């Protein structure tokens, strides 16, 4: 019998999304324009912020937020080593120094109770990362922000649709950065967004996103535009095109439906995996809405060889998986350049040795969830403990 492969990710696009992108291609205007502005407005409404600025990646969103906040050489930004490299490299590219705080023992989120230990006169900002779509305590972040006069730059690359104590991620103070990479809950192919509640911040982000050129320069080749422009500030090339924005705008219109499908898949996974004693299932804490970008299980007992053996056994049964993430202290650049040592971050290393990310996307079927569950049970079969 042929076993059907369950890939780690499978793209799902509707006819409406394809049509909106095609309409932009036919319009004769491909780069930043009216569609991008419409996407920004709709996105701000979705997350409850006053403004949104569309960019060409989530990494650009992080970097531009740091730059717009005035963070640079000599400054320190507190973040977590349990993240994708974009979180830290954005800080480094500004000339600032990333300062790392370990995660909580039971979650991938930065341990806010230990942040105070790392605050110095040079500390300018905290950059928390919401792995898989689970936000940390937004009220505690706000308390730290006010007490120490810090800037909060939320790395919400996974967290569109998440909230904490009724506050949507993206609606809070300072900067919230989202990613629309191909595998995200909402995709533009490549893209990102920053949400803010200050017009001054929005205008600064827009200026910096397109070479620091004066307002309206993006439409200088349109009917009624003007070839004259001025470069007011050293900027970057981070703007989003209307092609990408069209895909995002169309996906935003069915975002609620897609999130409902994700939550249904969570229920199915919970149901079919609940009897596997060797693993822990992801949770959604009280007063928190998880965005469910990823479905990450943990082995109850840490061990790289055991974890990797499970992944290999799943692969042999045609199940695609991944690991989110390899902490920064395991990468040569960060080990050498920043002298990071895994022993300084025991919780992060413990998470890493236990996690497996399972297939999880709106196009996943119940029979495939059952297939993944069966494969996992087989993986923990004969010879598992050796």
GROMACS .gro file of C-alpha atoms in nm:
model
  386
    1UNK     CA    1   0.000   0.000   0.000
    2UNK     CA    2   0.130   0.345  -0.096
    3UNK     CA    3   0.159   0.582   0.198
    4UNK     CA    4   0.058   0.936   0.120
    5UNK     CA    5   0.311   1.197   0.222
    6UNK     CA    6   0.200   1.462   0.470
    7UNK     CA    7   0.429   1.757   0.390
    8UNK     CA    8   0.539   1.997   0.662
    9UNK     CA    9   0.367   2.281   0.474
   10UNK     CA   10   0.123   2.310   0.185
   11UNK     CA   11   0.013   2.639   0.031
   12UNK     CA   12  -0.357   2.719   0.010
   13UNK     CA   13  -0.473   3.001  -0.218
   14UNK     CA   14  -0.827   3.084  -0.319
   15UNK     CA   15  -0.948   3.196  -0.659
   16UNK     CA   16  -1.016   3.541  -0.512
   17UNK     CA   17  -0.652   3.579  -0.409
   18UNK     CA   18  -0.528   3.480  -0.752
   19UNK     CA   19  -0.776   3.719  -0.913
   20UNK     CA   20  -0.669   4.015  -0.698
   21UNK     CA   21  -0.303   3.958  -0.781
   22UNK     CA   22  -0.391   3.924  -1.150
   23UNK     CA   23  -0.586   4.249  -1.135
   24UNK     CA   24  -0.276   4.428  -1.009
   25UNK     CA   25  -0.066   4.275  -1.286
   26UNK     CA   26  -0.318   4.399  -1.541
   27UNK     CA   27  -0.342   4.745  -1.385
   28UNK     CA   28   0.001   4.862  -1.500
   29UNK     CA   29   0.100   4.965  -1.145
   30UNK     CA   30   0.303   4.699  -0.965
   31UNK     CA   31   0.503   4.866  -0.688
   32UNK     CA   32   0.383   5.049  -0.374
   33UNK     CA   33   0.051   5.214  -0.448
   34UNK     CA   34  -0.318   5.223  -0.366
   35UNK     CA   35  -0.347   4.850  -0.301
   36UNK     CA   36  -0.066   4.864  -0.047
   37UNK     CA   37  -0.237   5.154   0.130
   38UNK     CA   38  -0.566   4.962   0.132
   39UNK     CA   39  -0.389   4.661   0.282
   40UNK     CA   40  -0.233   4.879   0.552
   41UNK     CA   41  -0.569   5.031   0.645
   42UNK     CA   42  -0.746   4.696   0.658
   43UNK     CA   43  -0.465   4.539   0.859
   44UNK     CA   44  -0.465   4.818   1.118
   45UNK     CA   45  -0.839   4.768   1.159
   46UNK     CA   46  -0.787   4.393   1.199
   47UNK     CA   47  -0.540   4.422   1.490
   48UNK     CA   48  -0.685   4.734   1.652
   49UNK     CA   49  -0.400   4.975   1.584
   50UNK     CA   50  -0.429   5.326   1.447
   51UNK     CA   51  -0.171   5.281   1.171
   52UNK     CA   52   0.014   5.010   0.981
   53UNK     CA   53   0.312   5.030   0.745
   54UNK     CA   54   0.361   4.750   0.492
   55UNK     CA   55   0.717   4.634   0.422
   56UNK     CA   56   0.892   4.367   0.219
   57UNK     CA   57   0.969   4.128   0.509
   58UNK     CA   58   0.924   4.072   0.879
   59UNK     CA   59   1.298   4.122   0.920
   60UNK     CA   60   1.266   4.464   0.758
   61UNK     CA   61   0.984   4.539   1.002
   62UNK     CA   62   1.208   4.464   1.298
   63UNK     CA   63   1.506   4.655   1.164
   64UNK     CA   64   1.306   4.959   1.060
   65UNK     CA   65   1.127   4.975   1.394
   66UNK     CA   66   1.461   4.978   1.574
   67UNK     CA   67   1.594   5.248   1.342
   68UNK     CA   68   1.278   5.458   1.372
   69UNK     CA   69   1.304   5.430   1.751
   70UNK     CA   70   1.651   5.584   1.731
   71UNK     CA   71   1.833   5.273   1.852
   72UNK     CA   72   2.195   5.249   1.743
   73UNK     CA   73   2.559   5.214   1.846
   74UNK     CA   74   2.611   5.198   2.221
   75UNK     CA   75   2.253   5.095   2.295
   76UNK     CA   76   2.137   4.761   2.432
   77UNK     CA   77   1.821   4.571   2.339
   78UNK     CA   78   1.698   4.285   2.556
   79UNK     CA   79   1.565   3.982   2.370
   80UNK     CA   80   1.564   3.603   2.381
   81UNK     CA   81   1.807   3.350   2.232
   82UNK     CA   82   1.516   3.118   2.153
   83UNK     CA   83   1.421   3.265   1.818
   84UNK     CA   84   1.496   3.277   1.450
   85UNK     CA   85   1.811   3.475   1.372
   86UNK     CA   86   1.619   3.773   1.229
   87UNK     CA   87   1.531   3.897   1.578
   88UNK     CA   88   1.894   3.939   1.681
   89UNK     CA   89   2.046   4.034   1.347
   90UNK     CA   90   1.806   4.327   1.316
   91UNK     CA   91   1.946   4.461   1.644
   92UNK     CA   92   2.306   4.403   1.537
   93UNK     CA   93   2.253   4.581   1.203
   94UNK     CA   94   2.163   4.900   1.392
   95UNK     CA   95   2.496   4.888   1.576
   96UNK     CA   96   2.323   4.811   1.905
   97UNK     CA   97   2.403   4.513   2.127
   98UNK     CA   98   2.152   4.231   2.183
   99UNK     CA   99   2.134   4.125   2.547
  100UNK     CA  100   1.979   3.785   2.601
  101UNK     CA  101   1.740   3.661   2.871
  102UNK     CA  102   1.642   3.295   2.895
  103UNK     CA  103   1.290   3.172   2.826
  104UNK     CA  104   1.036   3.068   3.084
  105UNK     CA  105   1.068   2.702   3.193
  106UNK     CA  106   0.728   2.608   3.051
  107UNK     CA  107   0.698   2.833   2.747
  108UNK     CA  108   0.909   2.969   2.463
  109UNK     CA  109   0.852   3.327   2.577
  110UNK     CA  110   1.119   3.545   2.734
  111UNK     CA  111   1.116   3.526   3.114
  112UNK     CA  112   0.993   3.876   3.201
  113UNK     CA  113   1.069   3.817   3.570
  114UNK     CA  114   1.439   3.807   3.482
  115UNK     CA  115   1.450   4.101   3.243
  116UNK     CA  116   1.522   4.344   3.526
  117UNK     CA  117   1.852   4.161   3.591
  118UNK     CA  118   1.979   4.267   3.249
  119UNK     CA  119   1.864   4.630   3.247
  120UNK     CA  120   2.154   4.879   3.246
  121UNK     CA  121   2.185   5.253   3.173
  122UNK     CA  122   2.240   5.151   2.809
  123UNK     CA  123   1.918   4.951   2.778
  124UNK     CA  124   1.682   5.117   2.530
  125UNK     CA  125   1.433   4.847   2.436
  126UNK     CA  126   1.289   4.501   2.492
  127UNK     CA  127   1.222   4.280   2.192
  128UNK     CA  128   1.003   3.983   2.298
  129UNK     CA  129   0.940   3.703   2.048
  130UNK     CA  130   0.607   3.518   2.032
  131UNK     CA  131   0.708   3.172   1.914
  132UNK     CA  132   0.429   2.973   1.745
  133UNK     CA  133   0.185   3.258   1.812
  134UNK     CA  134   0.167   3.264   2.192
  135UNK     CA  135   0.211   3.619   2.331
  136UNK     CA  136   0.369   3.690   2.667
  137UNK     CA  137   0.217   3.903   2.942
  138UNK     CA  138   0.145   4.231   2.762
  139UNK     CA  139   0.056   4.409   3.086
  140UNK     CA  140   0.389   4.318   3.244
  141UNK     CA  141   0.567   4.441   2.933
  142UNK     CA  142   0.383   4.770   2.962
  143UNK     CA  143   0.480   4.795   3.328
  144UNK     CA  144   0.848   4.744   3.241
  145UNK     CA  145   0.820   4.995   2.958
  146UNK     CA  146   0.687   5.265   3.186
  147UNK     CA  147   0.904   5.193   3.489
  148UNK     CA  148   1.232   5.192   3.298
  149UNK     CA  149   1.130   5.419   3.009
  150UNK     CA  150   1.195   5.151   2.752
  151UNK     CA  151   1.071   5.094   2.399
  152UNK     CA  152   0.886   4.769   2.326
  153UNK     CA  153   0.932   4.618   1.981
  154UNK     CA  154   0.712   4.309   1.960
  155UNK     CA  155   0.839   4.033   1.730
  156UNK     CA  156   0.494   3.906   1.636
  157UNK     CA  157   0.604   3.726   1.320
  158UNK     CA  158   0.397   3.425   1.435
  159UNK     CA  159   0.129   3.608   1.630
  160UNK     CA  160  -0.126   3.762   1.394
  161UNK     CA  161  -0.461   3.692   1.558
  162UNK     CA  162  -0.320   3.650   1.908
  163UNK     CA  163  -0.428   3.847   2.214
  164UNK     CA  164  -0.363   3.867   2.587
  165UNK     CA  165  -0.623   3.969   2.844
  166UNK     CA  166  -0.839   4.108   2.566
  167UNK     CA  167  -0.562   4.314   2.405
  168UNK     CA  168  -0.483   4.208   2.047
  169UNK     CA  169  -0.118   4.175   1.958
  170UNK     CA  170  -0.055   4.479   1.740
  171UNK     CA  171  -0.275   4.720   1.934
  172UNK     CA  172  -0.032   4.803   2.214
  173UNK     CA  173   0.227   5.080   2.263
  174UNK     CA  174   0.533   5.132   2.045
  175UNK     CA  175   0.601   4.890   1.755
  176UNK     CA  176   0.459   4.549   1.664
  177UNK     CA  177   0.623   4.359   1.377
  178UNK     CA  178   0.449   4.092   1.170
  179UNK     CA  179   0.574   3.858   0.899
  180UNK     CA  180   0.387   3.744   0.589
  181UNK     CA  181   0.638   3.481   0.476
  182UNK     CA  182   0.495   3.197   0.266
  183UNK     CA  183   0.421   2.969   0.563
  184UNK     CA  184   0.260   3.229   0.790
  185UNK     CA  185  -0.107   3.243   0.893
  186UNK     CA  186  -0.146   3.523   0.638
  187UNK     CA  187   0.098   3.541   0.350
  188UNK     CA  188   0.201   3.790   0.085
  189UNK     CA  189   0.472   3.556  -0.043
  190UNK     CA  190   0.735   3.774   0.118
  191UNK     CA  191   0.636   4.069   0.332
  192UNK     CA  192   0.594   4.228   0.672
  193UNK     CA  193   0.403   4.497   0.861
  194UNK     CA  194   0.463   4.733   1.152
  195UNK     CA  195   0.167   4.859   1.353
  196UNK     CA  196   0.187   5.175   1.563
  197UNK     CA  197  -0.054   5.412   1.736
  198UNK     CA  198   0.135   5.733   1.659
  199UNK     CA  199   0.114   5.925   1.331
  200UNK     CA  200   0.469   6.051   1.391
  201UNK     CA  201   0.597   5.694   1.415
  202UNK     CA  202   0.402   5.592   1.107
  203UNK     CA  203   0.542   5.880   0.905
  204UNK     CA  204   0.894   5.800   1.021
  205UNK     CA  205   0.857   5.435   0.920
  206UNK     CA  206   0.723   5.528   0.578
  207UNK     CA  207   1.003   5.776   0.520
  208UNK     CA  208   1.270   5.525   0.620
  209UNK     CA  209   1.111   5.244   0.417
  210UNK     CA  210   1.173   5.415   0.081
  211UNK     CA  211   1.521   5.565   0.085
  212UNK     CA  212   1.421   5.852   0.314
  213UNK     CA  213   1.249   6.025   0.023
  214UNK     CA  214   0.994   6.299   0.080
  215UNK     CA  215   0.624   6.226   0.115
  216UNK     CA  216   0.455   6.124  -0.207
  217UNK     CA  217   0.776   6.019  -0.381
  218UNK     CA  218   0.637   5.667  -0.424
  219UNK     CA  219   0.382   5.799  -0.675
  220UNK     CA  220   0.620   6.019  -0.877
  221UNK     CA  221   0.564   5.806  -1.189
  222UNK     CA  222   0.187   5.805  -1.162
  223UNK     CA  223  -0.058   6.034  -1.334
  224UNK     CA  224  -0.054   6.354  -1.136
  225UNK     CA  225   0.274   6.268  -0.966
  226UNK     CA  226   0.580   6.492  -0.966
  227UNK     CA  227   0.934   6.392  -1.057
  228UNK     CA  228   1.070   6.627  -0.792
  229UNK     CA  229   1.153   6.474  -0.455
  230UNK     CA  230   1.397   6.522  -0.173
  231UNK     CA  231   1.591   6.274   0.035
  232UNK     CA  232   1.531   6.386   0.391
  233UNK     CA  233   1.698   6.103   0.581
  234UNK     CA  234   1.923   5.803   0.522
  235UNK     CA  235   1.671   5.531   0.444
  236UNK     CA  236   1.628   5.175   0.322
  237UNK     CA  237   1.455   4.988   0.039
  238UNK     CA  238   1.192   4.808   0.244
  239UNK     CA  239   0.861   4.903   0.079
  240UNK     CA  240   0.597   4.645  -0.018
  241UNK     CA  241   0.471   4.613  -0.374
  242UNK     CA  242   0.104   4.620  -0.474
  243UNK     CA  243   0.147   4.264  -0.604
  244UNK     CA  244   0.229   4.136  -0.257
  245UNK     CA  245  -0.028   4.363  -0.094
  246UNK     CA  246  -0.305   4.230  -0.320
  247UNK     CA  247  -0.239   3.877  -0.198
  248UNK     CA  248  -0.233   3.996   0.164
  249UNK     CA  249  -0.551   4.199   0.128
  250UNK     CA  250  -0.735   3.902  -0.020
  251UNK     CA  251  -0.607   3.670   0.253
  252UNK     CA  252  -0.708   3.921   0.519
  253UNK     CA  253  -1.068   3.897   0.398
  254UNK     CA  254  -1.077   3.527   0.489
  255UNK     CA  255  -0.839   3.546   0.784
  256UNK     CA  256  -1.114   3.477   1.039
  257UNK     CA  257  -1.215   3.165   0.847
  258UNK     CA  258  -0.854   3.046   0.823
  259UNK     CA  259  -0.800   3.097   1.196
  260UNK     CA  260  -1.113   2.897   1.273
  261UNK     CA  261  -0.971   2.613   1.064
  262UNK     CA  262  -0.644   2.631   1.255
  263UNK     CA  263  -0.826   2.610   1.587
  264UNK     CA  264  -1.022   2.311   1.461
  265UNK     CA  265  -0.694   2.142   1.365
  266UNK     CA  266  -0.561   2.209   1.714
  267UNK     CA  267  -0.865   2.029   1.857
  268UNK     CA  268  -0.805   1.736   1.623
  269UNK     CA  269  -0.438   1.710   1.709
  270UNK     CA  270  -0.518   1.731   2.080
  271UNK     CA  271  -0.773   1.454   2.039
  272UNK     CA  272  -0.557   1.214   1.839
  273UNK     CA  273  -0.235   1.275   2.035
  274UNK     CA  274  -0.369   1.288   2.391
  275UNK     CA  275  -0.292   0.923   2.466
  276UNK     CA  276   0.075   0.936   2.367
  277UNK     CA  277   0.244   0.943   2.706
  278UNK     CA  278   0.587   1.034   2.571
  279UNK     CA  279   0.487   1.382   2.456
  280UNK     CA  280   0.348   1.709   2.591
  281UNK     CA  281   0.096   1.900   2.381
  282UNK     CA  282   0.098   2.280   2.333
  283UNK     CA  283  -0.138   2.477   2.554
  284UNK     CA  284  -0.334   2.800   2.540
  285UNK     CA  285  -0.313   2.970   2.881
  286UNK     CA  286  -0.616   3.132   3.038
  287UNK     CA  287  -0.682   3.492   2.922
  288UNK     CA  288  -0.469   3.432   2.611
  289UNK     CA  289  -0.569   3.376   2.251
  290UNK     CA  290  -0.303   3.172   2.073
  291UNK     CA  291  -0.251   3.254   1.705
  292UNK     CA  292  -0.158   2.890   1.634
  293UNK     CA  293   0.098   2.953   1.365
  294UNK     CA  294   0.277   2.633   1.460
  295UNK     CA  295   0.181   2.314   1.642
  296UNK     CA  296   0.485   2.220   1.849
  297UNK     CA  297   0.496   1.908   2.065
  298UNK     CA  298   0.761   1.834   2.328
  299UNK     CA  299   0.914   1.508   2.437
  300UNK     CA  300   0.857   1.466   2.810
  301UNK     CA  301   1.223   1.376   2.857
  302UNK     CA  302   1.483   1.592   2.678
  303UNK     CA  303   1.745   1.431   2.461
  304UNK     CA  304   1.876   1.532   2.120
  305UNK     CA  305   1.935   1.177   2.001
  306UNK     CA  306   1.588   1.065   2.106
  307UNK     CA  307   1.423   1.371   1.951
  308UNK     CA  308   1.616   1.332   1.628
  309UNK     CA  309   1.533   0.962   1.618
  310UNK     CA  310   1.161   1.044   1.633
  311UNK     CA  311   1.200   1.293   1.348
  312UNK     CA  312   1.378   1.032   1.136
  313UNK     CA  313   1.112   0.771   1.210
  314UNK     CA  314   0.840   1.017   1.109
  315UNK     CA  315   1.029   1.096   0.789
  316UNK     CA  316   1.039   0.727   0.702
  317UNK     CA  317   0.662   0.724   0.742
  318UNK     CA  318   0.629   1.020   0.499
  319UNK     CA  319   0.559   1.284   0.767
  320UNK     CA  320   0.730   1.620   0.723
  321UNK     CA  321   0.845   1.795   1.039
  322UNK     CA  322   1.071   2.077   1.154
  323UNK     CA  323   1.230   2.217   1.470
  324UNK     CA  324   1.146   2.569   1.592
  325UNK     CA  325   1.405   2.688   1.663
  326UNK     CA  326   1.776   2.625   1.692
  327UNK     CA  327   1.858   2.879   1.965
  328UNK     CA  328   2.113   3.144   1.872
  329UNK     CA  329   2.377   3.000   2.105
  330UNK     CA  330   2.400   2.693   1.880
  331UNK     CA  331   2.504   2.896   1.574
  332UNK     CA  332   2.878   2.959   1.517
  333UNK     CA  333   2.839   3.332   1.451
  334UNK     CA  334   2.665   3.395   1.782
  335UNK     CA  335   2.886   3.154   1.973
  336UNK     CA  336   3.199   3.332   1.857
  337UNK     CA  337   3.084   3.688   1.790
  338UNK     CA  338   2.870   3.731   2.101
  339UNK     CA  339   3.027   3.455   2.312
  340UNK     CA  340   2.697   3.284   2.375
  341UNK     CA  341   2.707   2.963   2.575
  342UNK     CA  342   2.414   2.723   2.601
  343UNK     CA  343   2.484   2.670   2.971
  344UNK     CA  344   2.375   3.028   3.036
  345UNK     CA  345   2.029   2.956   2.892
  346UNK     CA  346   1.919   2.621   3.037
  347UNK     CA  347   1.547   2.664   2.971
  348UNK     CA  348   1.602   2.750   2.605
  349UNK     CA  349   1.834   2.455   2.558
  350UNK     CA  350   1.589   2.225   2.735
  351UNK     CA  351   1.311   2.335   2.498
  352UNK     CA  352   1.532   2.281   2.195
  353UNK     CA  353   1.618   1.924   2.292
  354UNK     CA  354   1.250   1.834   2.322
  355UNK     CA  355   1.058   2.006   2.041
  356UNK     CA  356   0.916   1.876   1.715
  357UNK     CA  357   0.696   2.091   1.492
  358UNK     CA  358   0.425   1.891   1.319
  359UNK     CA  359   0.249   1.964   0.986
  360UNK     CA  360   0.000   2.243   1.048
  361UNK     CA  361  -0.181   2.453   0.787
  362UNK     CA  362  -0.537   2.529   0.682
  363UNK     CA  363  -0.525   2.275   0.399
  364UNK     CA  364  -0.446   1.989   0.641
  365UNK     CA  365  -0.718   1.722   0.651
  366UNK     CA  366  -0.841   1.517   0.946
  367UNK     CA  367  -0.722   1.196   0.784
  368UNK     CA  368  -0.375   1.350   0.765
  369UNK     CA  369  -0.384   1.448   1.132
  370UNK     CA  370  -0.475   1.086   1.211
  371UNK     CA  371  -0.189   0.972   0.989
  372UNK     CA  372   0.056   1.194   1.178
  373UNK     CA  373  -0.075   1.063   1.511
  374UNK     CA  374  -0.038   0.701   1.397
  375UNK     CA  375   0.314   0.769   1.275
  376UNK     CA  376   0.403   0.923   1.611
  377UNK     CA  377   0.272   0.622   1.798
  378UNK     CA  378   0.482   0.401   1.570
  379UNK     CA  379   0.785   0.621   1.632
  380UNK     CA  380   0.755   0.556   2.004
  381UNK     CA  381   0.729   0.185   1.948
  382UNK     CA  382   0.987  -0.089   1.973
  383UNK     CA  383   1.334   0.031   2.063
  384UNK     CA  384   1.224   0.385   2.147
  385UNK     CA  385   1.395   0.409   2.485
  386UNK     CA  386   1.729   0.268   2.370
   0.00000   0.00000   0.00000
